[in-house]
mmCIF file of C-alpha atoms in Angstrom:
data_model
loop_
_atom_site.group_PDB
_atom_site.id
_atom_site.type_symbol
_atom_site.label_atom_id
_atom_site.label_comp_id
_atom_site.label_asym_id
_atom_site.label_seq_id
_atom_site.Cartn_x
_atom_site.Cartn_y
_atom_site.Cartn_z
ATOM 1 C CA MET A 1 -31.700 -16.668 21.119
ATOM 2 C CA LYS A 2 -29.960 -13.117 18.520
ATOM 3 C CA ASN A 3 -27.860 -11.045 19.707
ATOM 4 C CA PRO A 4 -29.178 -7.887 18.933
ATOM 5 C CA PRO A 5 -27.147 -6.194 15.780
ATOM 6 C CA ALA A 6 -23.572 -3.801 16.087
ATOM 7 C CA ALA A 7 -24.411 -0.756 16.378
ATOM 8 C CA PRO A 8 -23.110 1.538 12.841
ATOM 9 C CA PRO A 9 -19.994 3.161 13.569
ATOM 10 C CA SER A 10 -20.401 7.048 14.088
ATOM 11 C CA ALA A 11 -19.516 9.061 11.426
ATOM 12 C CA LEU A 12 -16.841 10.643 13.606
ATOM 13 C CA ALA A 13 -15.179 7.136 14.184
ATOM 14 C CA VAL A 14 -15.809 7.237 10.274
ATOM 15 C CA ALA A 15 -14.019 10.203 9.771
ATOM 16 C CA LEU A 16 -10.970 9.897 11.614
ATOM 17 C CA ALA A 17 -10.301 6.863 9.926
ATOM 18 C CA LEU A 18 -10.353 7.977 6.916
ATOM 19 C CA ALA A 19 -8.097 11.194 7.440
ATOM 20 C CA SER A 20 -6.013 8.909 8.682
ATOM 21 C CA VAL A 21 -5.857 6.376 5.976
ATOM 22 C CA TYR A 22 -5.645 9.507 2.918
ATOM 23 C CA LEU A 23 -3.049 11.976 4.891
ATOM 24 C CA VAL A 24 -0.726 9.112 6.036
ATOM 25 C CA TRP A 25 -0.644 6.731 3.533
ATOM 26 C CA GLY A 26 -0.377 10.000 1.364
ATOM 27 C CA SER A 27 2.844 11.434 3.167
ATOM 28 C CA THR A 28 4.201 7.645 3.637
ATOM 29 C CA TYR A 29 6.321 8.933 0.306
ATOM 30 C CA LEU A 30 7.426 11.892 0.933
ATOM 31 C CA ALA A 31 8.633 9.460 4.290
ATOM 32 C CA ILE A 32 10.806 7.555 2.218
ATOM 33 C CA ARG A 33 12.090 10.501 0.401
ATOM 34 C CA VAL A 34 13.625 11.489 3.418
ATOM 35 C CA GLY A 35 14.804 8.088 4.696
ATOM 36 C CA LEU A 36 16.419 7.487 1.616
ATOM 37 C CA GLU A 37 18.686 10.475 2.621
ATOM 38 C CA GLY A 38 20.242 7.700 4.934
ATOM 39 C CA TYR A 39 19.337 4.203 4.512
ATOM 40 C CA PRO A 40 19.311 1.752 1.850
ATOM 41 C CA PRO A 41 15.911 1.146 0.596
ATOM 42 C CA PHE A 42 15.626 -2.384 1.364
ATOM 43 C CA LEU A 43 16.934 -2.362 4.652
ATOM 44 C CA MET A 44 14.399 1.065 5.930
ATOM 45 C CA GLY A 45 11.955 -1.089 5.331
ATOM 46 C CA SER A 46 13.477 -4.094 6.660
ATOM 47 C CA ILE A 47 13.662 -1.687 9.595
ATOM 48 C CA ARG A 48 10.072 0.091 9.619
ATOM 49 C CA PHE A 49 8.167 -3.235 9.510
ATOM 50 C CA ILE A 50 10.205 -5.411 11.991
ATOM 51 C CA ALA A 51 9.649 -2.223 14.745
ATOM 52 C CA ALA A 52 5.697 -1.422 13.557
ATOM 53 C CA SER A 53 5.079 -5.448 13.980
ATOM 54 C CA LEU A 54 6.950 -5.803 16.910
ATOM 55 C CA VAL A 55 5.615 -3.248 18.434
ATOM 56 C CA PHE A 56 1.598 -4.832 17.128
ATOM 57 C CA TYR A 57 2.415 -7.987 18.054
ATOM 58 C CA ALA A 58 2.969 -8.050 21.332
ATOM 59 C CA PHE A 59 0.066 -5.905 21.845
ATOM 60 C CA LEU A 60 -2.664 -8.538 20.202
ATOM 61 C CA ARG A 61 -1.069 -10.469 23.023
ATOM 62 C CA TRP A 62 -1.648 -8.904 25.277
ATOM 63 C CA ARG A 63 -4.491 -7.833 24.840
ATOM 64 C CA GLY A 64 -5.826 -12.009 24.178
ATOM 65 C CA HIS A 65 -5.527 -12.267 20.675
ATOM 66 C CA ALA A 66 -4.459 -15.321 18.948
ATOM 67 C CA ALA A 67 -0.904 -16.233 17.530
ATOM 68 C CA PRO A 68 -1.399 -17.452 13.957
ATOM 69 C CA THR A 69 -0.416 -21.273 13.719
ATOM 70 C CA ARG A 70 1.624 -22.594 11.009
ATOM 71 C CA ALA A 71 -0.456 -22.538 7.552
ATOM 72 C CA GLN A 72 -1.379 -18.806 8.784
ATOM 73 C CA TRP A 73 2.226 -18.421 9.293
ATOM 74 C CA ARG A 74 3.215 -19.467 5.675
ATOM 75 C CA ASN A 75 0.319 -17.630 4.327
ATOM 76 C CA ALA A 76 1.709 -14.734 5.600
ATOM 77 C CA ALA A 77 4.914 -15.426 4.275
ATOM 78 C CA VAL A 78 3.271 -14.932 0.865
ATOM 79 C CA MET A 79 1.842 -11.958 1.407
ATOM 80 C CA GLY A 80 4.203 -10.242 2.904
ATOM 81 C CA LEU A 81 6.806 -11.034 0.115
ATOM 82 C CA PHE A 82 4.018 -9.622 -2.444
ATOM 83 C CA MET A 83 3.223 -6.835 -0.283
ATOM 84 C CA MET A 84 5.722 -5.741 1.969
ATOM 85 C CA LEU A 85 8.910 -6.842 -0.067
ATOM 86 C CA LEU A 86 7.527 -6.845 -3.891
ATOM 87 C CA GLY A 87 5.197 -4.169 -2.978
ATOM 88 C CA ASN A 88 6.079 -1.102 -0.342
ATOM 89 C CA GLY A 89 10.286 -2.251 -1.046
ATOM 90 C CA MET A 90 9.959 -1.303 -4.818
ATOM 91 C CA VAL A 91 9.444 1.684 -4.667
ATOM 92 C CA ASN A 92 11.545 2.789 -1.831
ATOM 93 C CA PHE A 93 13.704 1.754 -4.588
ATOM 94 C CA ALA A 94 12.134 4.491 -7.084
ATOM 95 C CA GLU A 95 12.339 6.977 -5.294
ATOM 96 C CA GLN A 96 16.142 6.496 -5.384
ATOM 97 C CA SER A 97 15.086 8.135 -8.793
ATOM 98 C CA VAL A 98 12.108 10.175 -8.826
ATOM 99 C CA SER A 99 10.395 12.116 -6.910
ATOM 100 C CA SER A 100 7.158 10.794 -3.837
ATOM 101 C CA GLY A 101 4.491 12.242 -5.753
ATOM 102 C CA LEU A 102 5.224 10.439 -9.035
ATOM 103 C CA ALA A 103 5.695 7.479 -7.183
ATOM 104 C CA ALA A 104 2.209 8.513 -5.126
ATOM 105 C CA ILE A 105 0.905 8.002 -9.236
ATOM 106 C CA ALA A 106 1.968 5.452 -10.412
ATOM 107 C CA VAL A 107 1.527 2.729 -7.261
ATOM 108 C CA ALA A 108 -2.009 4.346 -7.850
ATOM 109 C CA SER A 109 -2.377 1.648 -11.004
ATOM 110 C CA MET A 110 -2.939 -0.790 -8.220
ATOM 111 C CA PRO A 111 -6.541 -0.692 -7.539
ATOM 112 C CA LEU A 112 -5.983 -1.564 -11.783
ATOM 113 C CA TRP A 113 -4.696 -5.169 -11.496
ATOM 114 C CA ALA A 114 -6.463 -6.036 -9.276
ATOM 115 C CA ALA A 115 -9.863 -5.873 -11.030
ATOM 116 C CA LEU A 116 -7.259 -7.147 -14.160
ATOM 117 C CA PHE A 117 -6.367 -10.186 -11.407
ATOM 118 C CA GLY A 118 -10.297 -11.132 -10.935
ATOM 119 C CA VAL A 119 -10.869 -11.671 -14.009
ATOM 120 C CA LEU A 120 -8.121 -14.247 -14.164
ATOM 121 C CA ARG A 121 -10.237 -16.257 -11.694
ATOM 122 C CA LYS A 122 -13.740 -15.791 -12.648
ATOM 123 C CA GLN A 123 -14.355 -11.849 -11.611
ATOM 124 C CA HIS A 124 -16.549 -10.742 -14.818
ATOM 125 C CA PRO A 125 -16.117 -7.222 -14.326
ATOM 126 C CA SER A 126 -20.011 -4.919 -15.212
ATOM 127 C CA ARG A 127 -19.233 -2.455 -18.440
ATOM 128 C CA GLY A 128 -18.263 0.054 -15.644
ATOM 129 C CA GLU A 129 -15.493 -2.173 -14.591
ATOM 130 C CA TRP A 130 -14.788 -3.190 -18.552
ATOM 131 C CA LEU A 131 -14.164 1.266 -18.514
ATOM 132 C CA GLY A 132 -12.261 1.504 -15.576
ATOM 133 C CA LEU A 133 -9.429 -0.875 -16.946
ATOM 134 C CA ALA A 134 -9.584 0.443 -20.419
ATOM 135 C CA ILE A 135 -9.217 4.534 -19.163
ATOM 136 C CA GLY A 136 -6.387 3.398 -16.012
ATOM 137 C CA PHE A 137 -4.290 1.136 -18.322
ATOM 138 C CA ILE A 138 -4.554 4.307 -21.070
ATOM 139 C CA GLY A 139 -2.943 6.493 -18.258
ATOM 140 C CA VAL A 140 -0.671 3.872 -16.634
ATOM 141 C CA ILE A 141 0.455 3.511 -20.305
ATOM 142 C CA TRP A 142 0.773 6.733 -20.597
ATOM 143 C CA LEU A 143 3.539 7.800 -17.716
ATOM 144 C CA ASN A 144 5.125 5.050 -18.870
ATOM 145 C CA ALA A 145 6.633 6.134 -21.633
ATOM 146 C CA GLY A 146 6.712 9.488 -21.111
ATOM 147 C CA SER A 147 8.467 12.000 -18.080
ATOM 148 C CA GLN A 148 10.831 11.483 -15.206
ATOM 149 C CA LEU A 149 10.539 8.016 -15.220
ATOM 150 C CA ARG A 150 12.096 7.374 -18.947
ATOM 151 C CA GLY A 151 15.229 8.816 -17.305
ATOM 152 C CA SER A 152 14.792 5.700 -14.388
ATOM 153 C CA LEU A 153 14.168 2.427 -16.610
ATOM 154 C CA PRO A 154 15.046 0.418 -12.636
ATOM 155 C CA GLY A 155 13.059 3.201 -11.015
ATOM 156 C CA MET A 156 10.456 2.956 -14.005
ATOM 157 C CA ALA A 157 9.896 -1.500 -13.842
ATOM 158 C CA ALA A 158 10.024 -1.009 -9.860
ATOM 159 C CA LEU A 159 7.035 1.364 -10.282
ATOM 160 C CA ILE A 160 5.281 -0.946 -13.040
ATOM 161 C CA LEU A 161 6.022 -4.377 -10.380
ATOM 162 C CA ALA A 162 4.965 -2.593 -7.054
ATOM 163 C CA PRO A 163 1.161 -2.486 -7.705
ATOM 164 C CA ILE A 164 0.752 -5.534 -9.508
ATOM 165 C CA ALA A 165 2.992 -7.660 -6.823
ATOM 166 C CA TRP A 166 0.471 -5.388 -4.098
ATOM 167 C CA ALA A 167 -2.626 -6.124 -6.197
ATOM 168 C CA TRP A 168 -1.659 -9.502 -6.666
ATOM 169 C CA GLY A 169 -1.262 -9.902 -3.629
ATOM 170 C CA SER A 170 -4.427 -8.396 -2.225
ATOM 171 C CA VAL A 171 -6.383 -10.935 -4.801
ATOM 172 C CA TRP A 172 -4.518 -14.420 -3.479
ATOM 173 C CA SER A 173 -5.032 -13.109 0.495
ATOM 174 C CA ARG A 174 -8.422 -13.528 0.008
ATOM 175 C CA VAL A 175 -9.694 -17.426 -0.045
ATOM 176 C CA ARG A 176 -6.100 -17.378 2.300
ATOM 177 C CA ASP A 177 -6.345 -19.457 5.892
ATOM 178 C CA LEU A 178 -4.776 -15.383 7.448
ATOM 179 C CA PRO A 179 -5.271 -15.075 11.000
ATOM 180 C CA ALA A 180 -7.584 -12.103 12.631
ATOM 181 C CA PRO A 181 -7.027 -9.275 10.770
ATOM 182 C CA PHE A 182 -5.011 -7.172 13.180
ATOM 183 C CA MET A 183 -3.201 -10.076 13.802
ATOM 184 C CA SER A 184 -2.454 -10.962 9.977
ATOM 185 C CA THR A 185 -1.114 -7.094 9.780
ATOM 186 C CA ALA A 186 1.644 -7.643 11.913
ATOM 187 C CA ALA A 187 2.286 -11.211 10.644
ATOM 188 C CA GLN A 188 2.983 -9.834 7.406
ATOM 189 C CA MET A 189 5.253 -7.329 8.412
ATOM 190 C CA LEU A 190 6.971 -9.402 10.322
ATOM 191 C CA CYS A 191 7.486 -11.462 7.504
ATOM 192 C CA GLY A 192 7.661 -9.147 4.819
ATOM 193 C CA GLY A 193 10.044 -7.591 6.979
ATOM 194 C CA VAL A 194 12.371 -10.177 8.073
ATOM 195 C CA ALA A 195 13.262 -10.700 4.000
ATOM 196 C CA MET A 196 13.771 -7.284 2.896
ATOM 197 C CA GLY A 197 16.513 -7.197 5.350
ATOM 198 C CA LEU A 198 17.248 -10.110 3.519
ATOM 199 C CA LEU A 199 17.100 -9.514 0.354
ATOM 200 C CA GLY A 200 18.615 -5.585 1.170
ATOM 201 C CA LEU A 201 22.489 -7.413 2.594
ATOM 202 C CA GLY A 202 22.300 -10.166 0.665
ATOM 203 C CA LEU A 203 22.383 -6.823 -2.083
ATOM 204 C CA GLY A 204 25.354 -5.127 -0.709
ATOM 205 C CA GLU A 205 23.631 -3.201 1.966
ATOM 206 C CA ARG A 206 25.458 -2.128 4.526
ATOM 207 C CA MET A 207 24.537 1.879 7.754
ATOM 208 C CA SER A 208 28.992 2.469 7.412
ATOM 209 C CA GLU A 209 28.329 5.738 8.825
ATOM 210 C CA VAL A 210 24.262 6.772 11.130
ATOM 211 C CA PRO A 211 22.134 8.175 9.306
ATOM 212 C CA PRO A 212 21.099 11.861 9.559
ATOM 213 C CA LEU A 213 18.044 13.126 12.743
ATOM 214 C CA ARG A 214 15.497 14.136 9.470
ATOM 215 C CA ALA A 215 16.310 10.407 8.090
ATOM 216 C CA THR A 216 16.270 7.659 11.255
ATOM 217 C CA LEU A 217 12.845 10.281 12.480
ATOM 218 C CA ALA A 218 11.091 9.354 9.158
ATOM 219 C CA VAL A 219 11.478 5.765 9.527
ATOM 220 C CA GLY A 220 9.794 6.521 12.748
ATOM 221 C CA TYR A 221 7.070 7.603 10.962
ATOM 222 C CA LEU A 222 6.276 5.574 8.403
ATOM 223 C CA ALA A 223 6.857 2.887 11.118
ATOM 224 C CA ALA A 224 4.659 4.365 14.245
ATOM 225 C CA PHE A 225 1.669 6.230 11.656
ATOM 226 C CA GLY A 226 2.561 4.412 8.309
ATOM 227 C CA SER A 227 2.500 0.771 9.591
ATOM 228 C CA ILE A 228 0.372 0.564 13.131
ATOM 229 C CA ILE A 229 -2.516 3.203 12.348
ATOM 230 C CA GLY A 230 -2.001 3.200 8.984
ATOM 231 C CA PHE A 231 -2.998 0.139 8.227
ATOM 232 C CA SER A 232 -5.290 0.195 11.360
ATOM 233 C CA ALA A 233 -7.722 2.178 10.468
ATOM 234 C CA TYR A 234 -7.676 0.484 6.650
ATOM 235 C CA VAL A 235 -8.212 -2.540 7.834
ATOM 236 C CA TRP A 236 -10.425 -1.241 11.158
ATOM 237 C CA LEU A 237 -12.505 0.171 7.526
ATOM 238 C CA LEU A 238 -12.977 -3.140 5.624
ATOM 239 C CA HIS A 239 -15.182 -3.889 8.633
ATOM 240 C CA HIS A 240 -17.445 -1.123 9.015
ATOM 241 C CA VAL A 241 -17.951 0.922 5.736
ATOM 242 C CA ARG A 242 -18.452 -0.441 2.149
ATOM 243 C CA PRO A 243 -14.797 -1.866 0.507
ATOM 244 C CA ALA A 244 -15.744 1.702 -2.306
ATOM 245 C CA LEU A 245 -14.889 4.082 0.691
ATOM 246 C CA ALA A 246 -12.339 1.873 2.016
ATOM 247 C CA THR A 247 -10.711 1.628 -0.629
ATOM 248 C CA SER A 248 -10.764 5.383 -1.526
ATOM 249 C CA TYR A 249 -7.585 5.958 -0.400
ATOM 250 C CA ALA A 250 -6.300 4.567 -4.003
ATOM 251 C CA TYR A 251 -7.486 7.974 -5.588
ATOM 252 C CA VAL A 252 -6.959 10.660 -3.062
ATOM 253 C CA ASN A 253 -3.380 9.784 -2.135
ATOM 254 C CA PRO A 254 -1.609 10.739 -4.900
ATOM 255 C CA PRO A 255 -2.969 13.748 -4.808
ATOM 256 C CA ILE A 256 -1.699 14.786 -0.640
ATOM 257 C CA ALA A 257 1.911 13.158 -1.907
ATOM 258 C CA VAL A 258 2.162 15.636 -5.166
ATOM 259 C CA LEU A 259 1.208 18.325 -2.635
ATOM 260 C CA LEU A 260 3.447 17.095 -0.280
ATOM 261 C CA GLY A 261 6.460 16.894 -2.550
ATOM 262 C CA ALA A 262 6.093 19.969 -4.245
ATOM 263 C CA LEU A 263 5.428 21.733 -0.645
ATOM 264 C CA LEU A 264 7.833 20.368 1.325
ATOM 265 C CA LEU A 265 10.580 18.745 -0.958
ATOM 266 C CA GLY A 266 10.336 21.424 -4.516
ATOM 267 C CA GLU A 267 9.225 18.995 -6.859
ATOM 268 C CA ARG A 268 7.881 19.593 -9.714
ATOM 269 C CA PHE A 269 5.857 17.894 -12.050
ATOM 270 C CA SER A 270 5.306 18.487 -15.978
ATOM 271 C CA VAL A 271 1.582 18.458 -17.528
ATOM 272 C CA HIS A 272 2.588 14.892 -18.786
ATOM 273 C CA ALA A 273 2.345 13.640 -15.506
ATOM 274 C CA ILE A 274 -0.369 15.212 -14.220
ATOM 275 C CA GLY A 275 -2.352 14.566 -17.037
ATOM 276 C CA ALA A 276 -1.328 10.934 -16.187
ATOM 277 C CA MET A 277 -2.814 10.991 -12.610
ATOM 278 C CA VAL A 278 -6.938 11.746 -13.221
ATOM 279 C CA VAL A 279 -6.769 9.446 -16.002
ATOM 280 C CA ILE A 280 -4.864 7.136 -14.094
ATOM 281 C CA LEU A 281 -7.052 7.881 -11.209
ATOM 282 C CA ALA A 282 -10.624 8.460 -12.619
ATOM 283 C CA GLY A 283 -9.783 4.533 -13.599
ATOM 284 C CA VAL A 284 -10.114 3.458 -10.178
ATOM 285 C CA ILE A 285 -13.379 5.304 -9.722
ATOM 286 C CA LEU A 286 -15.039 3.732 -12.223
ATOM 287 C CA ILE A 287 -13.546 0.510 -11.727
ATOM 288 C CA THR A 288 -14.920 1.245 -8.080
ATOM 289 C CA PHE A 289 -18.136 2.613 -7.375
ATOM 290 C CA SER A 290 -18.838 0.307 -10.508
ATOM 291 C CA LYS A 291 -18.237 -2.876 -7.809
ATOM 292 C CA ALA A 292 -20.507 -0.475 -4.973
ATOM 293 C CA ARG A 293 -23.215 -0.799 -7.343
ATOM 294 C CA VAL A 294 -22.985 -4.442 -8.368
ATOM 295 C CA ALA A 295 -22.060 -6.572 -4.869
#
C-alpha cells in the first residue's frame, strides 16, 4: 500500500521561509561590511562558517542524520571551495573597497551564469531564457563599466568571480553524490570555512587586537542567521515550493541590501548603479519564470 502524499506546506510556513531568505540574506551584505571593521575578510568567513557548521553538524547528528561518506566529503569539499571560499570569500574581499549594496547588485548576476553553464551542459534554453541572458549580461557589463567599481579593480574582479564560482558550484553539484540537503550544507560550510582560514593565514591575515563589539556581533549574526537559518530556510523551500519561488531571493536581496546600506551606513548610489541593478534583475526574473513555464 502506497504512503499517502505529503500534505502541502502551509502558506504561513512558506511565507516565514521566504521572509528568512529575503531579509536575512539581503542583510548579510551589510553585516559583512560591519564585520570587516574588525576582522580580515577570509578569516572572518572562516570563523563564520566553521562556527555555524560545527553547531549545525552536531545538531543534525543528534537528530539521527547520517554522517557523510568519504566520497560525499570530497564532493562537499569541492562545493565549499566554489561556493564558500570563492563565492562568499570574494564578496568579503570586495566589500573592503565597495559598498554592501553594490556587492549585492553584482552578485545578483548569479542566475545568469548558472543559465550559461547549463548551456555548456547541453541544457538548451528557451527563447525567454536566451532573452533573459542577453538582458542580464548587458546589465552586468553596464555595472562593471562604471560607477564605484571603476575605482576598485580588485573589488570589480572579485565581484565578477563570486557569482561565477557560486553558479558553477551549484550546477556542478546537480549530478554529484552528496549527503541529504541539511547535512550537505553543514559539510560544505565546514570544508569551505577551513579553506578560507588556510587562505587567510597564507595571505598574512592575522587578528592583532580585539575586534570592536559591533564587528563581532556582525560575525555572530552571519553565522547564526546568514548561515544556519538562511541556508536551512532555502533548503526547505527547494523541497516544498517550485524552484522559481525558492530562487526568487536573487532579485529580492539587492534592493534590500541597497536600502539597508543607505539607511544604516549612509551608502549612496548613482543612477548608473541603480539602472544596472534594474537591468540585471529584469534578466534574472525573465530567466526564472521562463524556466518555470517550460519545466
